Short mmCIF file of N, CA and C in Angstrom, two decimals:
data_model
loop_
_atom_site.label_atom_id
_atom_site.label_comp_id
_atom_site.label_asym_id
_atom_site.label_seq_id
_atom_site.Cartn_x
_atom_site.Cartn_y
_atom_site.Cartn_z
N UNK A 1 -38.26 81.70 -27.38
CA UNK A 1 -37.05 81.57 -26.59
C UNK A 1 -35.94 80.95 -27.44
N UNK A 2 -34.97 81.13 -26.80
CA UNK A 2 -33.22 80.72 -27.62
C UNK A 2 -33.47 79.37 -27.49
N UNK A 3 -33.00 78.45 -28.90
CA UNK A 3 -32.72 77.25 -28.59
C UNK A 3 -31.39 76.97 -27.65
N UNK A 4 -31.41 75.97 -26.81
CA UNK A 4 -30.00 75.73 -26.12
C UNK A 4 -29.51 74.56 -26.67
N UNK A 5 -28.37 74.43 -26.21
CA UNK A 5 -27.41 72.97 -26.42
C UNK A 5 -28.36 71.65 -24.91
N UNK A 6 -29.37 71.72 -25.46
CA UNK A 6 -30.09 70.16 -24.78
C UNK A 6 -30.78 69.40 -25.98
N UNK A 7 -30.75 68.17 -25.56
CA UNK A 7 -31.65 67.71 -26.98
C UNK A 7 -33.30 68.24 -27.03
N UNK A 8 -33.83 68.15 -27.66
CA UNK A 8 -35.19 69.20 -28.18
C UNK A 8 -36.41 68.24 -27.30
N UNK A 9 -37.28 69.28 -26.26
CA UNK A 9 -38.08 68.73 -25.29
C UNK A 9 -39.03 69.53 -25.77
N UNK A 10 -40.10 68.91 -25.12
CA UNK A 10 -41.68 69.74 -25.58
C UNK A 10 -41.80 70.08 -24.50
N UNK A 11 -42.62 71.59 -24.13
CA UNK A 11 -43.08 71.80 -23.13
C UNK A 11 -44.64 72.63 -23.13
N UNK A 12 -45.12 72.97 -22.13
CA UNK A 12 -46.06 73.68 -22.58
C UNK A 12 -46.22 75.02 -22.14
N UNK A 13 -46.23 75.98 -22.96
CA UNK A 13 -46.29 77.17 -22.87
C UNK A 13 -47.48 77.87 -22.64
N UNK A 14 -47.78 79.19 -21.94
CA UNK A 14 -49.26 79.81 -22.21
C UNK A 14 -49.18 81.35 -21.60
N UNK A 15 -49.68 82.04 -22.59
CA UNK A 15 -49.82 83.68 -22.23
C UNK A 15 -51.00 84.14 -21.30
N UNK A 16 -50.23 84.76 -20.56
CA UNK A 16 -51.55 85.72 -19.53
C UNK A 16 -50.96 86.67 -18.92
N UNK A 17 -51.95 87.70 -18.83
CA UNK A 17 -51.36 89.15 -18.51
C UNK A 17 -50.08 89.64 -19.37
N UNK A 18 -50.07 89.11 -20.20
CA UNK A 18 -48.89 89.61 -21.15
C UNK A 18 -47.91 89.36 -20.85
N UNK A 19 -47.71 88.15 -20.27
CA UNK A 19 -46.34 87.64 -19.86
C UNK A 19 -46.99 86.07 -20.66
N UNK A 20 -45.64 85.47 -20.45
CA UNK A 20 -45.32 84.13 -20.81
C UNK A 20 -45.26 83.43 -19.93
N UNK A 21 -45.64 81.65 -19.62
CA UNK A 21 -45.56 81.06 -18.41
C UNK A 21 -44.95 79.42 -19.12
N UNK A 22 -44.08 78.96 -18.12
CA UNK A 22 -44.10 77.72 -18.81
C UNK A 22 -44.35 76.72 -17.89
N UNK A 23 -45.25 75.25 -17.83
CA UNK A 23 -45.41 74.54 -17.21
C UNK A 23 -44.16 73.86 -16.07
N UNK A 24 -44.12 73.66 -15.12
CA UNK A 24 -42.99 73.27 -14.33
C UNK A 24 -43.43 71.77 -14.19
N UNK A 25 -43.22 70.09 -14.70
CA UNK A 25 -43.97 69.36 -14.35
C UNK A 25 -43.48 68.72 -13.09
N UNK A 26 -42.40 69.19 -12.25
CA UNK A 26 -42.15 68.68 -10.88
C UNK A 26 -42.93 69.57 -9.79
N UNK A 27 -42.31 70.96 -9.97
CA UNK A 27 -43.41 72.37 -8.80
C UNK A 27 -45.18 71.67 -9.82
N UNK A 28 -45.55 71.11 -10.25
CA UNK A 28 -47.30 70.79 -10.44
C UNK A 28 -47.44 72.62 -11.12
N UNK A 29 -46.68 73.81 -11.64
CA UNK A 29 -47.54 74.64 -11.62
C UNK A 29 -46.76 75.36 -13.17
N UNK A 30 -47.53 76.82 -13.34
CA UNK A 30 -46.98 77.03 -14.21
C UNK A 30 -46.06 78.35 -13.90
N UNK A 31 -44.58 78.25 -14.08
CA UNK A 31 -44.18 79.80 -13.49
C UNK A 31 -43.49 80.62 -14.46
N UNK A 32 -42.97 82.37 -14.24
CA UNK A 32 -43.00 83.15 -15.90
C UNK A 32 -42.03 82.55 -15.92
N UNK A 33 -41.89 82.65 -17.46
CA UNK A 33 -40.85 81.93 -18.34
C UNK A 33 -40.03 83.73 -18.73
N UNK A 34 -39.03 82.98 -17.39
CA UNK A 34 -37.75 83.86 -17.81
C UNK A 34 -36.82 83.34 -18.66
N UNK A 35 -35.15 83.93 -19.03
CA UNK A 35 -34.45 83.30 -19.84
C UNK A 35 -33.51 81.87 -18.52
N UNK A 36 -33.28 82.46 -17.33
CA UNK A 36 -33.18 81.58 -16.10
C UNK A 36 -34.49 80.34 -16.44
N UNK A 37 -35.45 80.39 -16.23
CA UNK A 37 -36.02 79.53 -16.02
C UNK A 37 -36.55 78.57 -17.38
N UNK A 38 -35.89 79.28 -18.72
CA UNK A 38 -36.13 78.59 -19.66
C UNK A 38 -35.06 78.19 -19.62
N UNK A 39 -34.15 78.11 -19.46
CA UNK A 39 -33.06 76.75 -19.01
C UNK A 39 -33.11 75.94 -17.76
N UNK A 40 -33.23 76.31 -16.64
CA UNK A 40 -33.82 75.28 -15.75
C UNK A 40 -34.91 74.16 -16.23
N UNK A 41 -35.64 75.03 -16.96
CA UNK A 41 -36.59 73.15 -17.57
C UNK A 41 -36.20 72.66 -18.39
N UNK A 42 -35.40 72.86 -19.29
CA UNK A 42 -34.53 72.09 -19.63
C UNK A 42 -33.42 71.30 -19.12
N UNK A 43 -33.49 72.01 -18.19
CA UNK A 43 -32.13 70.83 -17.20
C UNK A 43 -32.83 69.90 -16.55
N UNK A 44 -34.45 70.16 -16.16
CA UNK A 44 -35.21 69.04 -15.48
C UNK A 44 -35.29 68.10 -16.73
N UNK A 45 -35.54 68.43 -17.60
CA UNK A 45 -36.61 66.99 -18.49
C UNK A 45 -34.59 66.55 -19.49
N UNK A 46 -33.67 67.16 -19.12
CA UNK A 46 -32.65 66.38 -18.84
C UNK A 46 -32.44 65.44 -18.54
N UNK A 47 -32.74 66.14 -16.97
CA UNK A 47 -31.98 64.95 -15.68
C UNK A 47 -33.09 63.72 -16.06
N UNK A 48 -34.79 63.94 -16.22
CA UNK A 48 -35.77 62.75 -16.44
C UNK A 48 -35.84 61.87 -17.80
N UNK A 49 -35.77 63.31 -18.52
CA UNK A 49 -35.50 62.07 -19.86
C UNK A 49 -34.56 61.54 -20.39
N UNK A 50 -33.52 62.36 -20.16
CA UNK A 50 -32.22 62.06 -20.76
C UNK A 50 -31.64 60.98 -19.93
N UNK A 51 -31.57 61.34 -18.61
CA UNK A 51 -30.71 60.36 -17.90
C UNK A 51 -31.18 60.19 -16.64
N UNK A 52 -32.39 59.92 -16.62
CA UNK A 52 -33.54 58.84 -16.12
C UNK A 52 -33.22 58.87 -15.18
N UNK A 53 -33.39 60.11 -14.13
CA UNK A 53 -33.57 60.53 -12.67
C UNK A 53 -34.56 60.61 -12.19
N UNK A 54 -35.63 59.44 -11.55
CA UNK A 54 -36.28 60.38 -10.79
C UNK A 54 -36.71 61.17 -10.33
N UNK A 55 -38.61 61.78 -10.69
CA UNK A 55 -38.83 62.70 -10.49
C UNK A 55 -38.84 62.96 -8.80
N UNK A 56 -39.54 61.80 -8.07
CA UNK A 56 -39.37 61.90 -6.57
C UNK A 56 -37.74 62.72 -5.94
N UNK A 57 -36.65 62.21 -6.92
CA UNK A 57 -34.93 62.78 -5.63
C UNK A 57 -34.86 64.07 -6.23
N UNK A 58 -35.66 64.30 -7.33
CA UNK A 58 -35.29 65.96 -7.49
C UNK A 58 -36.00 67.03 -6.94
N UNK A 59 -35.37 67.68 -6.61
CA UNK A 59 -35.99 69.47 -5.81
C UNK A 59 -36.07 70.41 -6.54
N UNK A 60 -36.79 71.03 -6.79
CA UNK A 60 -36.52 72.73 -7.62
C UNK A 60 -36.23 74.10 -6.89
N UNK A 61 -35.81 75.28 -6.69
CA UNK A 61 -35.85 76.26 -5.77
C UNK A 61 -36.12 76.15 -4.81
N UNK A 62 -35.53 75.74 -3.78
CA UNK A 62 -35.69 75.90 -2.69
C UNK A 62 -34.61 76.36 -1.63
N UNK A 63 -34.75 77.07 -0.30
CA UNK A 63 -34.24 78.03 0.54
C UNK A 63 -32.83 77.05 0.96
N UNK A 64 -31.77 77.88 1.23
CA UNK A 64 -31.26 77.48 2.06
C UNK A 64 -30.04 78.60 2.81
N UNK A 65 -29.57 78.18 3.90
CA UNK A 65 -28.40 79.53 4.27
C UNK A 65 -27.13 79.26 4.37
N UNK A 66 -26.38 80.18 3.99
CA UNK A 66 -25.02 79.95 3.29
C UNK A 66 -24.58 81.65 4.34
N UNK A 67 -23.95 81.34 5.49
CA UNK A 67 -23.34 82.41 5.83
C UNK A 67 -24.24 82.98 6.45
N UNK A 68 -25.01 83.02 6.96
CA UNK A 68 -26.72 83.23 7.90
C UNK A 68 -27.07 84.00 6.47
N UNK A 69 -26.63 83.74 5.40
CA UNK A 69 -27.55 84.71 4.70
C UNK A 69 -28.37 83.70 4.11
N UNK A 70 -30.15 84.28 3.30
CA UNK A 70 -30.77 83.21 2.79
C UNK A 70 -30.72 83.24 1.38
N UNK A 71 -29.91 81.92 0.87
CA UNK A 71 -29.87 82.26 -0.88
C UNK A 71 -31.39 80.71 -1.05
N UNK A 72 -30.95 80.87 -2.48
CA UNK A 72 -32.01 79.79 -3.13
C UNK A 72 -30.94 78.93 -4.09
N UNK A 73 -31.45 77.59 -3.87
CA UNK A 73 -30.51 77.01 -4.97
C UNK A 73 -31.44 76.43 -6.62
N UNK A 74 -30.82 76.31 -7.43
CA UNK A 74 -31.82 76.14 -8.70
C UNK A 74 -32.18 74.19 -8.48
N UNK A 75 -31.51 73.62 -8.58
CA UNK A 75 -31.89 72.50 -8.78
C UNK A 75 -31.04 71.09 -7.69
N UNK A 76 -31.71 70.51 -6.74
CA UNK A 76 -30.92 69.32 -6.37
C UNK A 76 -31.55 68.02 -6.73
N UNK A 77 -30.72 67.15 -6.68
CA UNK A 77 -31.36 65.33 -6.82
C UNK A 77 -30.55 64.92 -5.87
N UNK A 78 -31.57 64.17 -5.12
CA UNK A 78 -31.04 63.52 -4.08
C UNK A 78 -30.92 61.96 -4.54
N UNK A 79 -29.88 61.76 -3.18
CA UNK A 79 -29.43 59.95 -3.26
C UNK A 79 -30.91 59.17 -2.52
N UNK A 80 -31.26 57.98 -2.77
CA UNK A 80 -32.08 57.65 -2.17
C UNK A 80 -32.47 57.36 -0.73
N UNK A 81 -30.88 57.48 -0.06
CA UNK A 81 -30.65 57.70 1.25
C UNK A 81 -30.75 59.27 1.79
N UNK A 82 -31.17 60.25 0.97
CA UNK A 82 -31.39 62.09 1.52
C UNK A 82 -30.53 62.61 1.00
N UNK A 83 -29.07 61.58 0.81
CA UNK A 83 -28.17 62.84 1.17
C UNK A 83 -28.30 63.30 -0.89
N UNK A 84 -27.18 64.35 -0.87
CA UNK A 84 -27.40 65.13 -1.98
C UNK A 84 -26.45 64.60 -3.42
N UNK A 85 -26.85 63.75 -4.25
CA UNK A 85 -26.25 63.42 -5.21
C UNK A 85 -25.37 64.61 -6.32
N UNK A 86 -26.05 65.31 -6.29
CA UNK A 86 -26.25 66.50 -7.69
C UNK A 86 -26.82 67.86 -7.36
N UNK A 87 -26.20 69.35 -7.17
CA UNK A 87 -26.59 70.17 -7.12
C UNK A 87 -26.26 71.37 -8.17
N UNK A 88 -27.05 71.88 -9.13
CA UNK A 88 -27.25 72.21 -10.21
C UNK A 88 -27.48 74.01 -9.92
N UNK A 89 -26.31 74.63 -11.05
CA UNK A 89 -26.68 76.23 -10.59
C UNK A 89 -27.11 76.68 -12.68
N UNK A 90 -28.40 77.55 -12.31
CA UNK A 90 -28.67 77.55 -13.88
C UNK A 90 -28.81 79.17 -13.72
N UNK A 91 -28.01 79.55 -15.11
CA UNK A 91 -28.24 80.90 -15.87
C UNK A 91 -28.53 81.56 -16.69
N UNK A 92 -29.13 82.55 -17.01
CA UNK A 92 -29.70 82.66 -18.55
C UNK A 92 -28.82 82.27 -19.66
N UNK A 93 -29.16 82.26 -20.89
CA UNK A 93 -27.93 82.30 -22.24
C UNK A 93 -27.31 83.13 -21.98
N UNK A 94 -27.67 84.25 -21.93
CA UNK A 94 -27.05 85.75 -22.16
C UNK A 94 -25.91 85.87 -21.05
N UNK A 95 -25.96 84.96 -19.87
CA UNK A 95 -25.17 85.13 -18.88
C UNK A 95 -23.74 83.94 -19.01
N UNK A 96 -22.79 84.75 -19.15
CA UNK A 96 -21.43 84.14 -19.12
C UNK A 96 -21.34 83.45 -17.62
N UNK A 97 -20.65 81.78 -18.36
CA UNK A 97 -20.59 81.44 -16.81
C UNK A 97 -18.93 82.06 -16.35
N UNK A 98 -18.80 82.47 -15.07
CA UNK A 98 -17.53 82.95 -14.59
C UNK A 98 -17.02 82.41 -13.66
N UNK A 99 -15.62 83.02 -12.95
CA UNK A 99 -15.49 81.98 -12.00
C UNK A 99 -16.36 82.36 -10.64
N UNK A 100 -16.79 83.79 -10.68
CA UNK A 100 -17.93 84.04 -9.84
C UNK A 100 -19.21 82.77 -9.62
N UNK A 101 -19.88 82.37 -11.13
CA UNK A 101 -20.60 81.21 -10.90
C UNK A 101 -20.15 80.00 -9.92
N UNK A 102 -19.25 79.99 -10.18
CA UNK A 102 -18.41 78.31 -9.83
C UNK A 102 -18.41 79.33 -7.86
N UNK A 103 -17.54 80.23 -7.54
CA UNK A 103 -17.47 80.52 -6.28
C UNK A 103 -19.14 80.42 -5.90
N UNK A 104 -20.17 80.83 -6.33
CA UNK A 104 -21.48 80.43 -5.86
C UNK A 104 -21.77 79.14 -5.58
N UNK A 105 -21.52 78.30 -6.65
CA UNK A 105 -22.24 77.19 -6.28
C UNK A 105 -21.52 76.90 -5.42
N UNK A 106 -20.01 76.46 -5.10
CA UNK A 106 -19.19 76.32 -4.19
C UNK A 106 -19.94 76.91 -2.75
N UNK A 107 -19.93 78.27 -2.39
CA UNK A 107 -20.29 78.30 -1.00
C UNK A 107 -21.89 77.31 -1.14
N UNK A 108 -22.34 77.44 -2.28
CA UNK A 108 -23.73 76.50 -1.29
C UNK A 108 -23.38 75.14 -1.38
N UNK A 109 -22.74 74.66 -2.13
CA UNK A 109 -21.62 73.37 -1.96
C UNK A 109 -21.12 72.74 -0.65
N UNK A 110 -20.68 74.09 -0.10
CA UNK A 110 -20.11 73.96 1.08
C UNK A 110 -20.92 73.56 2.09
N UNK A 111 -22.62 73.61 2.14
CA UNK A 111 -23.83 73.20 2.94
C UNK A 111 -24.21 72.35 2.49
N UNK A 112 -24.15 72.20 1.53
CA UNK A 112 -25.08 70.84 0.71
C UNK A 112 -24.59 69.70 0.60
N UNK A 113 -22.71 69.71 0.38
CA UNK A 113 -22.07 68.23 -0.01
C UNK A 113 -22.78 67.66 -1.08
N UNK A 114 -22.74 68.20 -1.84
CA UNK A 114 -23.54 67.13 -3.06
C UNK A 114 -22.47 66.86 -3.74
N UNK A 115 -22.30 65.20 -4.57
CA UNK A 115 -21.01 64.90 -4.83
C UNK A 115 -20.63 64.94 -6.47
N UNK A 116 -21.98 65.47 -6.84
CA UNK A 116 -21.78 66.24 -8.08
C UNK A 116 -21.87 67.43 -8.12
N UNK A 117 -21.61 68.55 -9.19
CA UNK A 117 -22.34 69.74 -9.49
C UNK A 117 -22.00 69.78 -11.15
N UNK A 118 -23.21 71.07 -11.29
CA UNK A 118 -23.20 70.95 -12.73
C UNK A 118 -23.72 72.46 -12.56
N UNK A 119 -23.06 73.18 -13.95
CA UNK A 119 -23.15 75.04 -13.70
C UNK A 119 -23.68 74.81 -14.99
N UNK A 120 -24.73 75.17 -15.72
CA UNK A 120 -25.03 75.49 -17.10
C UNK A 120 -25.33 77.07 -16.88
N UNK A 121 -25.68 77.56 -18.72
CA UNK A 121 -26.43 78.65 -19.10
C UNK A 121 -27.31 78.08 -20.16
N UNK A 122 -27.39 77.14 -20.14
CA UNK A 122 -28.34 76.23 -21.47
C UNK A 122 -27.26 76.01 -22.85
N UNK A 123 -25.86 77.00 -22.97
CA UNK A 123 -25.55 76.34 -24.20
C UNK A 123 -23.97 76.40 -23.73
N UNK A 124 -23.39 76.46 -22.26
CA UNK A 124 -22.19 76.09 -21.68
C UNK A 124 -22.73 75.09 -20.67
N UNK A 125 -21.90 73.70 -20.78
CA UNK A 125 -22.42 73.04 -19.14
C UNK A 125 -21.02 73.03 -18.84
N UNK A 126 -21.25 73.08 -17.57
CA UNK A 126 -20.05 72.43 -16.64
C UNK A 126 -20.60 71.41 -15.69
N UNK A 127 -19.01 70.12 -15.75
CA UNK A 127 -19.80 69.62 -14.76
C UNK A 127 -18.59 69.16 -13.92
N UNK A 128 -18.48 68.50 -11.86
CA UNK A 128 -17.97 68.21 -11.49
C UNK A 128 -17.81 67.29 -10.77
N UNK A 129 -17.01 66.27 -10.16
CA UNK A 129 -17.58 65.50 -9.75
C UNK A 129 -16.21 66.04 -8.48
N UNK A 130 -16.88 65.41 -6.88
CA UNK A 130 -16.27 66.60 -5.76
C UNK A 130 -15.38 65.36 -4.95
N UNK A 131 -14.51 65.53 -4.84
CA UNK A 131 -13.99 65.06 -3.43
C UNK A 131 -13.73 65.51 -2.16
N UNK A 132 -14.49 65.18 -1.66
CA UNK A 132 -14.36 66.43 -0.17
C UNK A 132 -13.44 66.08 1.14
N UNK A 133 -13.88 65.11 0.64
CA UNK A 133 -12.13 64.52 2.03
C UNK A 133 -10.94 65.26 1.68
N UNK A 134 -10.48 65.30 0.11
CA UNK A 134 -9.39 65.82 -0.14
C UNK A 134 -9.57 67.19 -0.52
N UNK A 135 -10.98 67.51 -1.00
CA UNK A 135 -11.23 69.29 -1.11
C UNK A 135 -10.61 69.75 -2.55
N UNK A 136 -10.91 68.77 -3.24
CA UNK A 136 -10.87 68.89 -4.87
C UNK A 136 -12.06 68.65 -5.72
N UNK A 137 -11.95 68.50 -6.88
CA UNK A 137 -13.06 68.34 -7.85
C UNK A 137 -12.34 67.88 -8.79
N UNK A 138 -12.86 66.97 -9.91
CA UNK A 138 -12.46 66.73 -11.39
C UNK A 138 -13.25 67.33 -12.44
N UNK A 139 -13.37 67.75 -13.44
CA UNK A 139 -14.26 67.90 -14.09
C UNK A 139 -14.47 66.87 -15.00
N UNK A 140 -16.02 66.80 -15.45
CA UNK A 140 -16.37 65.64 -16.12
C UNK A 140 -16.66 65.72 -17.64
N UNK A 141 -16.71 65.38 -18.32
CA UNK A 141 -17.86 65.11 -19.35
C UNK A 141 -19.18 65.36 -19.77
N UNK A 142 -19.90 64.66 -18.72
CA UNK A 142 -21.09 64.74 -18.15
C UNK A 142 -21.87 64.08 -16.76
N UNK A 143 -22.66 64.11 -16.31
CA UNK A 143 -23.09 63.59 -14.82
C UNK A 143 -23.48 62.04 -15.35
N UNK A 144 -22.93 61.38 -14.54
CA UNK A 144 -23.71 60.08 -14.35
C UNK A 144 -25.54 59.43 -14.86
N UNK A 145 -25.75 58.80 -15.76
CA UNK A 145 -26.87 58.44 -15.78
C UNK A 145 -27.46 57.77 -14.56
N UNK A 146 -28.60 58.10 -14.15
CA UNK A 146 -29.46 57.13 -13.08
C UNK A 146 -29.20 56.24 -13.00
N UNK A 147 -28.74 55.12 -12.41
CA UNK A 147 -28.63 54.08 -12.27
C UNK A 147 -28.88 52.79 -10.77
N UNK A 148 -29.85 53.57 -10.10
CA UNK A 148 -30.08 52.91 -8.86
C UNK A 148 -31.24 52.04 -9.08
#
C-alpha cells in the first residue's frame, strides 16, 4: 500500500483467499484492506497514538440517516458526556478531496453536531472546527490533542 502523510504505524497485515486483510484494533477483527480503509487505520492509531484519544469515545462505521436515507459514517470520537467531539470522513489516495467531500460530511454533520471534523485521503487532511449557533466553521491546523 501507498505510504500516506501520517507518521509511520505498524499494523498487521494477512492474506487469504487472495485478498489482503488488515487488523482493525478497535472493530477486535480483521477487515479487506482497501485503499479507503488503508487510510482509515491510519487515522485510528492517529487519533490513539498520536493524540491520545481514547479507544473507548471512538466509533468506526457505523449507520446513520441523513434525509431518511441510510449512509455510514467512517469515523466518530465522542465527548465523555455522548455527545460527538470529532467526526471524520476518509478517502482513498487516489480520491481528490472536493467540495462534494466537504457537502457530505456536512449533511451528516448536520445529524451528528460534532464540533470538529476532519476530511482526509491519507496525504490531504482537512480539518474544522464548527460553530453551529452561528453556522460557520474555521479551519484548523490540526484537531485538538486529548486532553480530558
Amino acid at each position: 500500500m501507498q505510504d500516506l502523510n501520517f507518521p509511520p504505524y505498524s499494523f498487521r497485515i494477512k492474506n487469504s483467499q487472495n485478498r489482503q486483510y488488515i487488523f482493525d484494533g478497535l472493530r477486535k477483527k480483521f477487515v479487506v484492506l482497501q485503499p479507503e480503509e488503508w487510510v482509515r487505520q491510519h487515522v485510528l492509531r492517529y487519533l490513539v497514538f498520536t493524540k491520545n484519544y481514547p479507544k473507548s469515545l471512538i466509533n468506526v462505521e457505523k449507520q446513520l440517516t441523513v434525509n431518511n436515507l441510510k449512509k455510514r459514517y467512517d469515523v466518530v470520537v465522542f465527548n465523555p458526556d455522548g455527545s460527538i467531539f470529532l467526526l471524520i470522513e476518509c478517502k482513498g489516495p487516489d480520491v481528490k478531496i472536493t467540495q462534494d467531500t466537504f457537502d457530505q460530511i456536512a449533511r451528516y454533520n448536520y445529524e451528528l453536531k460534532a464540533e470538529y471534523l476532519m476530511v482526509t485521503n491519507g496525504l490531504d487532511h482537512y480539518y474544522c472546527k464548527m460553530d453551529h449557533e452561528n453556522e460557520k466553521y474555521t479551519f484548523l491546523k490540526d484537531i485538538p490533542d486529548f486532553s480530558r
